JSON list of C-alpha atoms and ligand atoms in Angstrom, two decimals:
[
{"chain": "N", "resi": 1, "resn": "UNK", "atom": "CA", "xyz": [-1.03, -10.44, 19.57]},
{"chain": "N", "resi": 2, "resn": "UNK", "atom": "CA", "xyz": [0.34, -12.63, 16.45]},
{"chain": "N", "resi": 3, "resn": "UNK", "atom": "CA", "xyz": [-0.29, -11.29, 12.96]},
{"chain": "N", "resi": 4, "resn": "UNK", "atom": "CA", "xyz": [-0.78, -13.51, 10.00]},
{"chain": "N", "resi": 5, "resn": "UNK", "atom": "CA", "xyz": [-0.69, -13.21, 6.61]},
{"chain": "N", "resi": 6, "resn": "UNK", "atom": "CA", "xyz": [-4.35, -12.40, 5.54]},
{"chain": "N", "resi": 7, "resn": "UNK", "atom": "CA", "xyz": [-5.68, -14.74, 2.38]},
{"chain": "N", "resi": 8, "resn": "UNK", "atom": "CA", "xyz": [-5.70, -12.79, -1.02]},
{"chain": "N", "resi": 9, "resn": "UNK", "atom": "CA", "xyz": [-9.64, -12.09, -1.68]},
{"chain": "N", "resi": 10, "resn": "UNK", "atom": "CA", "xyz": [-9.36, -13.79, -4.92]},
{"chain": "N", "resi": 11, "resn": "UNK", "atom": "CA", "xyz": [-6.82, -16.18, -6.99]},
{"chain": "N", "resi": 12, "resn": "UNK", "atom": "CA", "xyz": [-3.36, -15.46, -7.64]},
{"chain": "N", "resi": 13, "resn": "UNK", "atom": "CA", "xyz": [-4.60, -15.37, -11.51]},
{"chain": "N", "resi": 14, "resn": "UNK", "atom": "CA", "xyz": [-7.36, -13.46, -10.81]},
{"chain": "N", "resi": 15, "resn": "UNK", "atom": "CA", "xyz": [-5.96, -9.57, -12.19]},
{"chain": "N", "resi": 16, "resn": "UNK", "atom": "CA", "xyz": [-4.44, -11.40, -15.43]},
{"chain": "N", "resi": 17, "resn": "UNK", "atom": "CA", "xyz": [-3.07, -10.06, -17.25]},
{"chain": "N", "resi": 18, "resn": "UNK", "atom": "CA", "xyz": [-2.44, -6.47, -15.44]},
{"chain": "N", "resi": 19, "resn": "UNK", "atom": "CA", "xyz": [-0.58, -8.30, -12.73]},
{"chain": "N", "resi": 20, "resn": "UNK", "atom": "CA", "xyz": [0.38, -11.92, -13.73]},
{"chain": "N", "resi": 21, "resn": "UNK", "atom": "CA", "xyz": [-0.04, -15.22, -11.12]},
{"chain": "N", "resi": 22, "resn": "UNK", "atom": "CA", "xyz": [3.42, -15.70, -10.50]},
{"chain": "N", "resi": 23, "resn": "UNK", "atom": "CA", "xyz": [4.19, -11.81, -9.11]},
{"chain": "N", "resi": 24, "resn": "UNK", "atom": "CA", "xyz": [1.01, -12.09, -7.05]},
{"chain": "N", "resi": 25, "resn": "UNK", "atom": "CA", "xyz": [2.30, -15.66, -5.67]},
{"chain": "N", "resi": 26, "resn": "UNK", "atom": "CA", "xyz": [5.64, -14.33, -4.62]},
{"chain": "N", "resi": 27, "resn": "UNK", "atom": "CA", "xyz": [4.33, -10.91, -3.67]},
{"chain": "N", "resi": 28, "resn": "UNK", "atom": "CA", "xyz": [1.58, -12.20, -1.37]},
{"chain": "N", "resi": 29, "resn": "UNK", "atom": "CA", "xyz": [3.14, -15.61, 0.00]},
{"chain": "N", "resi": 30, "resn": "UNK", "atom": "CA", "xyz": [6.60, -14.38, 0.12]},
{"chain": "N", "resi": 31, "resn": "UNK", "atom": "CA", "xyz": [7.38, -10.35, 0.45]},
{"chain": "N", "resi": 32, "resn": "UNK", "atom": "CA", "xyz": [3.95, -10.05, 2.25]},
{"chain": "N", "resi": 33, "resn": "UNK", "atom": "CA", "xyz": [4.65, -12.92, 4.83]},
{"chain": "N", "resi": 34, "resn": "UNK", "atom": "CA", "xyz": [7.82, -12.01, 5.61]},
{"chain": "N", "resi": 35, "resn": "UNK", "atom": "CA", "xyz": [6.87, -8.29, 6.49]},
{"chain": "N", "resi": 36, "resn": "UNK", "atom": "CA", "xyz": [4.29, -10.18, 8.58]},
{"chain": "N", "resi": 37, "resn": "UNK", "atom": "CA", "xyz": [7.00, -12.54, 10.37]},
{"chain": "N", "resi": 38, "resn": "UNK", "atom": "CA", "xyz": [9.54, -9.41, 10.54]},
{"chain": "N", "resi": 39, "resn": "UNK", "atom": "CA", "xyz": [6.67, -7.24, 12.77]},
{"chain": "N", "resi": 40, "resn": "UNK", "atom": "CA", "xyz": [5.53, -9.91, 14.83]},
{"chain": "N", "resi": 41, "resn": "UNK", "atom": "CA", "xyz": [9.61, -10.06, 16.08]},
{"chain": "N", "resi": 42, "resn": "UNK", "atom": "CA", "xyz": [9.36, -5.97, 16.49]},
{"chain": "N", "resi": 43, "resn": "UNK", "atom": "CA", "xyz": [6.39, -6.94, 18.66]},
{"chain": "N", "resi": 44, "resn": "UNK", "atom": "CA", "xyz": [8.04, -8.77, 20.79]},
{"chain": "N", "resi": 45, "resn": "UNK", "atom": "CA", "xyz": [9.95, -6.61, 21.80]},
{"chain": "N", "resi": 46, "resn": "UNK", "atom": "CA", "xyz": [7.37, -3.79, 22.36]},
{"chain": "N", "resi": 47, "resn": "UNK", "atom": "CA", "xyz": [6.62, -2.41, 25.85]},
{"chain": "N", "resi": 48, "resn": "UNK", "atom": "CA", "xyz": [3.80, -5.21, 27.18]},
{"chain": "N", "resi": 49, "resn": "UNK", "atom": "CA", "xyz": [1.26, -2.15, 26.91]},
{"chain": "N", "resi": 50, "resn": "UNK", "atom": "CA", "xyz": [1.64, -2.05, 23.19]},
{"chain": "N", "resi": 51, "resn": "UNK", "atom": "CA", "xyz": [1.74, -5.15, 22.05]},
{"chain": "N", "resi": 52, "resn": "UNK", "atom": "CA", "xyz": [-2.06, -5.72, 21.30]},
{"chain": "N", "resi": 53, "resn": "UNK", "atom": "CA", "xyz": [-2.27, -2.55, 19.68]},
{"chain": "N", "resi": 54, "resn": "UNK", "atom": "CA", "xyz": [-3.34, -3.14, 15.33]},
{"chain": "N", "resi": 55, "resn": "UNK", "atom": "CA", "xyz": [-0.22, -1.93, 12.74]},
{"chain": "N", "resi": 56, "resn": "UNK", "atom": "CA", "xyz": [-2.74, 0.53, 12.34]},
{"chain": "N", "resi": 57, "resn": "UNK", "atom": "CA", "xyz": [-2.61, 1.72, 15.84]},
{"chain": "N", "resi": 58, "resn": "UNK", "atom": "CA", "xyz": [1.14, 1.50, 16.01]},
{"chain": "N", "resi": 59, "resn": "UNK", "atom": "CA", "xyz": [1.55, 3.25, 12.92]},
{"chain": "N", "resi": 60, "resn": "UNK", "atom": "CA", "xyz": [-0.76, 6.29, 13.53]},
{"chain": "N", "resi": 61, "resn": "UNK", "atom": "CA", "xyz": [1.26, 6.62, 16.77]},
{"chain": "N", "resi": 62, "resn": "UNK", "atom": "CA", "xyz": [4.60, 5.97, 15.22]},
{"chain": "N", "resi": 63, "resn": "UNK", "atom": "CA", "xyz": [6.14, 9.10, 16.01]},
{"chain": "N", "resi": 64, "resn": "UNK", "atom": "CA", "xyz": [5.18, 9.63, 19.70]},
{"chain": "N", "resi": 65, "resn": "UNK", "atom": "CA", "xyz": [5.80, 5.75, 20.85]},
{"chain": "N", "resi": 66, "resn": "UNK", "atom": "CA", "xyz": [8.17, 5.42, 23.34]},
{"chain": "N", "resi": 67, "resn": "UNK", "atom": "CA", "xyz": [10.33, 3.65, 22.26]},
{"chain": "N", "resi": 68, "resn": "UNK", "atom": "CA", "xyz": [14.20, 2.74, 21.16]},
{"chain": "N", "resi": 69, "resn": "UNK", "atom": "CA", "xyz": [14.73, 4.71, 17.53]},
{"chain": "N", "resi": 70, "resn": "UNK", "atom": "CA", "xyz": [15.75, 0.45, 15.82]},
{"chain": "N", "resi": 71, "resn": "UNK", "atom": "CA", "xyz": [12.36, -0.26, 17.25]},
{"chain": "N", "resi": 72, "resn": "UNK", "atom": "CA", "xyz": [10.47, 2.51, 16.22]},
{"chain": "N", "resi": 73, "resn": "UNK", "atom": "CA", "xyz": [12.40, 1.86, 12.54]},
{"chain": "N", "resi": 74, "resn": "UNK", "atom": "CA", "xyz": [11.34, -2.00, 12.50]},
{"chain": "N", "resi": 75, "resn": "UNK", "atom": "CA", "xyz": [7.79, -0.62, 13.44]},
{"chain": "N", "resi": 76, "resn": "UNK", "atom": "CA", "xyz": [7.84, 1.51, 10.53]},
{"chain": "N", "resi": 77, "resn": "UNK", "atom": "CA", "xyz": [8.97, -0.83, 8.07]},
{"chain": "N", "resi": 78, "resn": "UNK", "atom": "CA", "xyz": [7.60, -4.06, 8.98]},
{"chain": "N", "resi": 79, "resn": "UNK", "atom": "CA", "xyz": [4.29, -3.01, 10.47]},
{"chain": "N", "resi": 80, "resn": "UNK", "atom": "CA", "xyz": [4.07, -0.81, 7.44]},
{"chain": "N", "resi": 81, "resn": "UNK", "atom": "CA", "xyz": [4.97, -3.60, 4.98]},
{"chain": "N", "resi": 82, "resn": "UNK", "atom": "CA", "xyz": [2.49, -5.52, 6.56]},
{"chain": "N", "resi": 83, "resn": "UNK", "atom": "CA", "xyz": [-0.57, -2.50, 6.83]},
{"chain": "N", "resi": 84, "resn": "UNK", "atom": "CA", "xyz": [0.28, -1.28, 3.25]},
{"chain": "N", "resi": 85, "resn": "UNK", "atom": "CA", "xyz": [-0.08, -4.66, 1.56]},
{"chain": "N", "resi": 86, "resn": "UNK", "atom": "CA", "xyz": [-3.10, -6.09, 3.70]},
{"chain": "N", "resi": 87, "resn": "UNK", "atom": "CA", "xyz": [-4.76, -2.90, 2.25]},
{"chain": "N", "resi": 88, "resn": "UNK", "atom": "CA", "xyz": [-3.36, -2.94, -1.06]},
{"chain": "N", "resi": 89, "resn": "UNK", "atom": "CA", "xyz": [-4.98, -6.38, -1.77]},
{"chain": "N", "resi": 90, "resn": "UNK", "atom": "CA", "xyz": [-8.36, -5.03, -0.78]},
{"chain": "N", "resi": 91, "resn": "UNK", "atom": "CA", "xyz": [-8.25, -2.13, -3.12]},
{"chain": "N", "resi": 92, "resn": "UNK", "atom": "CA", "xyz": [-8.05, -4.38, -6.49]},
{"chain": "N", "resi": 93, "resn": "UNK", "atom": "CA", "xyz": [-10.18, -6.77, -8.06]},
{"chain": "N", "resi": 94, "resn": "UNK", "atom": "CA", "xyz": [-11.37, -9.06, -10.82]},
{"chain": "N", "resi": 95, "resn": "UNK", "atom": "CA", "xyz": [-14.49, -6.99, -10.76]},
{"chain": "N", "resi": 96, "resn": "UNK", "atom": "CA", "xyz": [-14.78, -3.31, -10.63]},
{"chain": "N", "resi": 97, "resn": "UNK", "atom": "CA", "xyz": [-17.03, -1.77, -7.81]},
{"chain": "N", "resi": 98, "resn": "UNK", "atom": "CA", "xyz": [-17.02, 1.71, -8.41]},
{"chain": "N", "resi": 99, "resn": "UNK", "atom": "CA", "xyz": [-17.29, 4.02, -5.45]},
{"chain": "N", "resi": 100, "resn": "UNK", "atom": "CA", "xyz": [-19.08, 7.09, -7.04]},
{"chain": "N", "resi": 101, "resn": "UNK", "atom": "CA", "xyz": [-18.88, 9.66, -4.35]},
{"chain": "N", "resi": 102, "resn": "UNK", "atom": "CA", "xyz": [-14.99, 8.88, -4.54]},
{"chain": "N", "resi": 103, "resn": "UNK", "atom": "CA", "xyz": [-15.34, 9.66, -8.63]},
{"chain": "N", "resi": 104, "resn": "UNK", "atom": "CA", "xyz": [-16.73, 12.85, -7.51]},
{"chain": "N", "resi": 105, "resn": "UNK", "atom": "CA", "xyz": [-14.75, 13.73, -5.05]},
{"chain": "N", "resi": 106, "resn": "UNK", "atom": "CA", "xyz": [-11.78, 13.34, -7.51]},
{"chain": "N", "resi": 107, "resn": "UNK", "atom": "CA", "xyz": [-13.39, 14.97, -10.50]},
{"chain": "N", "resi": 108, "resn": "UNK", "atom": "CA", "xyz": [-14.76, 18.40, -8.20]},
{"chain": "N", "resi": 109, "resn": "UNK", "atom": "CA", "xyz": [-10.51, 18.18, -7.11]},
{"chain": "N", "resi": 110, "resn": "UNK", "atom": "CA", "xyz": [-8.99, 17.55, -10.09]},
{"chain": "N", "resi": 111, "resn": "UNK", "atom": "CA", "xyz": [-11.23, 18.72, -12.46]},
{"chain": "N", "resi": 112, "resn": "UNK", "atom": "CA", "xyz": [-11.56, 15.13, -14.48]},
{"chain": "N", "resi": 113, "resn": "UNK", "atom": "CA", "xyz": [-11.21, 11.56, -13.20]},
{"chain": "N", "resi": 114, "resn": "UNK", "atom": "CA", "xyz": [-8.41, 11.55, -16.21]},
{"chain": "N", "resi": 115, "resn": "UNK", "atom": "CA", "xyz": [-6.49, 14.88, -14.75]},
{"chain": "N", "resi": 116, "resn": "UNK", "atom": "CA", "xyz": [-6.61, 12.90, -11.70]},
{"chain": "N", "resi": 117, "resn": "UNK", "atom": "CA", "xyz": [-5.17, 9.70, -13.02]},
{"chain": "N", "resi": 118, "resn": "UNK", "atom": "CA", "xyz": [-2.82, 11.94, -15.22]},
{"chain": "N", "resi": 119, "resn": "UNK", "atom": "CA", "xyz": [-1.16, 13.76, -11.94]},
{"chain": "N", "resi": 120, "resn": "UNK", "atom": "CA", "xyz": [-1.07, 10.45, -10.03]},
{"chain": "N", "resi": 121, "resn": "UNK", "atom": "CA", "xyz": [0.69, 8.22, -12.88]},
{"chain": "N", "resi": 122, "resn": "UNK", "atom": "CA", "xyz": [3.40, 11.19, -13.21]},
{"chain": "N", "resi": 123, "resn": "UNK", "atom": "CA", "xyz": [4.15, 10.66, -9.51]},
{"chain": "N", "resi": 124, "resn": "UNK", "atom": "CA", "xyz": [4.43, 7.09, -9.64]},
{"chain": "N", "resi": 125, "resn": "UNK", "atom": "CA", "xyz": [6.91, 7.41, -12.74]},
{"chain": "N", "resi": 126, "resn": "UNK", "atom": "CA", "xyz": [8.72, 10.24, -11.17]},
{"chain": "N", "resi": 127, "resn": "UNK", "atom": "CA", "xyz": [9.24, 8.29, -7.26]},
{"chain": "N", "resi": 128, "resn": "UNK", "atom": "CA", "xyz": [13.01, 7.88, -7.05]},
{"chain": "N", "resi": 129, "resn": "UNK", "atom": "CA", "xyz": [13.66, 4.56, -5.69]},
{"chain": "N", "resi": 130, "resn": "UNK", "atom": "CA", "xyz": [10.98, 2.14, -3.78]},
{"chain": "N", "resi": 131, "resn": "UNK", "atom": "CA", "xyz": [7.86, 3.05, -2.23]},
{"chain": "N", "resi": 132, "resn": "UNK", "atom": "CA", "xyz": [4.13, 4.11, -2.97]},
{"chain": "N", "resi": 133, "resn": "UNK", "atom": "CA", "xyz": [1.79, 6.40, -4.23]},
{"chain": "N", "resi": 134, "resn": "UNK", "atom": "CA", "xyz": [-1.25, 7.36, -2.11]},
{"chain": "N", "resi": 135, "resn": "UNK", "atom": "CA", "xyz": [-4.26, 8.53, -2.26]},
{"chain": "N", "resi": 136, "resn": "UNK", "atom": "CA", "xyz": [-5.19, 10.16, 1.25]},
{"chain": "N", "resi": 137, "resn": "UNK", "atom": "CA", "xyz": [-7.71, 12.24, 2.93]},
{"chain": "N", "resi": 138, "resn": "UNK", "atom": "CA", "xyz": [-5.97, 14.69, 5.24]},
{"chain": "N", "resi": 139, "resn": "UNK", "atom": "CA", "xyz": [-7.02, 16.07, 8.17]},
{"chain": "N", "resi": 140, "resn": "UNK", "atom": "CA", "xyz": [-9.43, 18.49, 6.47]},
{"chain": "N", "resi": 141, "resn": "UNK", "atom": "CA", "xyz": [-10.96, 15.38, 4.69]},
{"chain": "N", "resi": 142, "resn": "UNK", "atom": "CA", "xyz": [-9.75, 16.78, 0.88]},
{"chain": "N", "resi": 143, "resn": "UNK", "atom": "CA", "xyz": [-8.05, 14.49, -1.26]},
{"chain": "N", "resi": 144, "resn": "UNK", "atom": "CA", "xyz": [-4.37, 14.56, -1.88]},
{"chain": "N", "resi": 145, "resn": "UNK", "atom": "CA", "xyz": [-1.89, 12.22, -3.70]},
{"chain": "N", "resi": 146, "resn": "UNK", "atom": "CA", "xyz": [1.40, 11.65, -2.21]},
{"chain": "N", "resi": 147, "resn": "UNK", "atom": "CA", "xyz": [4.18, 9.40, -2.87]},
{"chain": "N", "resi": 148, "resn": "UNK", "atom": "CA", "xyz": [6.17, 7.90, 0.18]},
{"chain": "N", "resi": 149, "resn": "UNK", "atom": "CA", "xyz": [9.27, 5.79, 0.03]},
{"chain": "N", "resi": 150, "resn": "UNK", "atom": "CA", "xyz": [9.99, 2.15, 1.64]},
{"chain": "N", "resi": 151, "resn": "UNK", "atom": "CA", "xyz": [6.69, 1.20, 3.43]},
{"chain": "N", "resi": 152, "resn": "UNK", "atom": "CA", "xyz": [6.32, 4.04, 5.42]},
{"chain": "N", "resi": 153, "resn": "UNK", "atom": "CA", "xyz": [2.50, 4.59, 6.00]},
{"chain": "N", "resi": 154, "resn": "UNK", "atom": "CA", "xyz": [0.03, 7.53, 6.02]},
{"chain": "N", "resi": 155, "resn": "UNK", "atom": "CA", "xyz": [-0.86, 6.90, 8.97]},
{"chain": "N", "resi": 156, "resn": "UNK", "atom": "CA", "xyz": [2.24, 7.92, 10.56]},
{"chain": "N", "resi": 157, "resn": "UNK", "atom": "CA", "xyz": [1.62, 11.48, 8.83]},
{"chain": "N", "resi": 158, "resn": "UNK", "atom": "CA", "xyz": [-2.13, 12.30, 9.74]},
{"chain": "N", "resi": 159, "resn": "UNK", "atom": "CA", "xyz": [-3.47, 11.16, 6.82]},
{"chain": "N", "resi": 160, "resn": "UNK", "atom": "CA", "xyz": [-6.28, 8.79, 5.69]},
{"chain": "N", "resi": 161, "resn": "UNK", "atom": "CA", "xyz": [-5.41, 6.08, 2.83]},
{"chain": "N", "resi": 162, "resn": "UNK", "atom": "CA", "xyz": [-7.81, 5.61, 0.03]},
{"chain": "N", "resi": 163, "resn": "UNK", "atom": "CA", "xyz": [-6.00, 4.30, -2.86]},
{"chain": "N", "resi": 164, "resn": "UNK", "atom": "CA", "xyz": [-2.58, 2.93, -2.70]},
{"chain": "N", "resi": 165, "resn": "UNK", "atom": "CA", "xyz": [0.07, 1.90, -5.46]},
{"chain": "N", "resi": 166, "resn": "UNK", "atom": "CA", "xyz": [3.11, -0.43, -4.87]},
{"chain": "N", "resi": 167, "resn": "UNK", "atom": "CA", "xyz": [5.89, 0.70, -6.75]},
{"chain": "N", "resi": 168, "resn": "UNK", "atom": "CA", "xyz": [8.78, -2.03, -5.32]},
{"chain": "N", "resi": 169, "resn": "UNK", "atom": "CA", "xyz": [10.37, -3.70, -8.41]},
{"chain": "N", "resi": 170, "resn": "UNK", "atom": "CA", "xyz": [8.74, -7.31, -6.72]},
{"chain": "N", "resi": 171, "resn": "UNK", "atom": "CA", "xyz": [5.33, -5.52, -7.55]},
{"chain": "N", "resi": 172, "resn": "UNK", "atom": "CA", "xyz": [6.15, -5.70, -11.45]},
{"chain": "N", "resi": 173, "resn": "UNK", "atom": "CA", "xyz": [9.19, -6.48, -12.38]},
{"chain": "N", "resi": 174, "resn": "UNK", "atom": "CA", "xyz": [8.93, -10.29, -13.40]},
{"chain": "N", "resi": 175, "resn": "UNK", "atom": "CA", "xyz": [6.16, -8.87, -16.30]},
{"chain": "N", "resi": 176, "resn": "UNK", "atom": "CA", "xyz": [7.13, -5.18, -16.68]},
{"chain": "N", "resi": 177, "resn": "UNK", "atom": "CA", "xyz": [11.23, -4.98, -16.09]},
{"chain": "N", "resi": 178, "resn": "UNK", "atom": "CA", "xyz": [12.11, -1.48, -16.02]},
{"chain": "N", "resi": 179, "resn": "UNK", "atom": "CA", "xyz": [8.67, -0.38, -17.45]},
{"chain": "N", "resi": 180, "resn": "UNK", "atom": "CA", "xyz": [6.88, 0.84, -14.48]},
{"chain": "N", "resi": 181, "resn": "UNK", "atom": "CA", "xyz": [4.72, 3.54, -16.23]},
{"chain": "N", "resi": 182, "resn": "UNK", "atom": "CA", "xyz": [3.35, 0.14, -18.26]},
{"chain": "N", "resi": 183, "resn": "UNK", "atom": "CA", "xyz": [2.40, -1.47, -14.80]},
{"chain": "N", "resi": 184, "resn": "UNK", "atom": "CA", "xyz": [0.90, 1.68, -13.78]},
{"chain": "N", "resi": 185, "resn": "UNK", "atom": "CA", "xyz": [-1.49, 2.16, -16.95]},
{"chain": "N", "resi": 186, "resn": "UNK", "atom": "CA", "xyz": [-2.29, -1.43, -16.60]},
{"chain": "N", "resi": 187, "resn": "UNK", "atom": "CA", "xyz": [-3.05, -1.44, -12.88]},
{"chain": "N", "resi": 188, "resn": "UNK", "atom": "CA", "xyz": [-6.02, 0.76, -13.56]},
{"chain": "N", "resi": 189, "resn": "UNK", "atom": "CA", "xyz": [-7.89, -2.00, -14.47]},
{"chain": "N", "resi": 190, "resn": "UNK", "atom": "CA", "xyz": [-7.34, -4.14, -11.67]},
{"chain": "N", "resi": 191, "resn": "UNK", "atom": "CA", "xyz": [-8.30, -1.07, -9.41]},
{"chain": "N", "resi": 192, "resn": "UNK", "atom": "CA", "xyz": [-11.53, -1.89, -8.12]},
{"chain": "N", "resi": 193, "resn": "UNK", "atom": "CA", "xyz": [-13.09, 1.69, -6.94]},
{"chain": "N", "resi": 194, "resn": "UNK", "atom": "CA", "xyz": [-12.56, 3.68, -10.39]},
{"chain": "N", "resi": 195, "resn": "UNK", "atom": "CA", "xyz": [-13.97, 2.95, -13.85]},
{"chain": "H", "resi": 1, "resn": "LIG", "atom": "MN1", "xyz": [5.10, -4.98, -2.21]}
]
């Protein structure tokens, strides 16, 4: 199986001015396909048996693949660059559609949808280096946030992704610089499922 680059579900301009054209242009054309190009070389050099398998698949199993360790590591990053930002595109919008049972799943967990936002932008600020912040279901189904570093995936730790923040310096810093807890209070509005 080749992967490609998936389109962006709206225009480049389209979450002005929370995330401006020109980041979503090189985030999506350039970081995005080149995760993209980097997996389909891990894939390559898969066992034939896996190669049709999704990211998804490959990343739920990442741990138990067998595998050589540099494989298992391009894998991780790569098929998780790729996973992590085909999702991440889906989860923001122009327009908000707000998923209520997720409001109320958050607000019977953390007590307000404003706790909730509270806890995860303290996370995001706090996240020493690159990666994200999640919002996962875990095996129980109850809602949990959780930062991870480089592009390492949920999936590879038994857990579901729901909502998903990209805290790499490409994801803000030609707008924001070194003020991510700006891009974080203005991504909320680009966040599609939430009010
Ligand atoms: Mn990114």
């Amino acid at each position: 199986m080749v992967h490609t680059l998936p389109p962006l579900p709206y225009g480049y301009d389209a979450l002005e001015p929370a995330i401006d054209a020109e980041t979503m242009r090189l985030h999506h054309d350039k970081h995005h396909q080149t995760y993209v190009d980097k997996f389909n070389v891990a894939v390559e050099s898969l066992p034939r048996e896996l190669r049709d398998r999704t990211p998804e698949e490959l990343l739920t199993q990442l741990t138990t693949l067998t595998i050589d360790e540099k494989l298992r590591t391009a894998i991780r990053n790569h098929g998780g660059g790729h996973a992590n930002h085909a999702f991440f595109w889906t989860i923001m919008g122009p327009k908000k559609e707000v998923d209520q049972t997720l409001v109320d799943d958050i607000t019977t967990t953390w007590g307000s949808l404003e706790a909730f936002k509270k806890s995860f932008q303290e996370q995001s600020v706090g996240l020493f280096g690159s990666g994200w912040t999640w919002l996962v279901r875990d095996a129980k189904n109850a809602l949990r946030i959780h930062t991870l570093p480089n592009q390492d995936s949920p999936l590879s730790y038994g857990l579901r992704p729901i909502l998903a923040l990209d805290l790499w310096e490409h994801a803000y810093y030609l707008k924001y610089q070194n003020k991510r807890a700006d891009y974080i209070a203005a991504w909320w509005s680009v966040l599609k499922l939430l009010p």
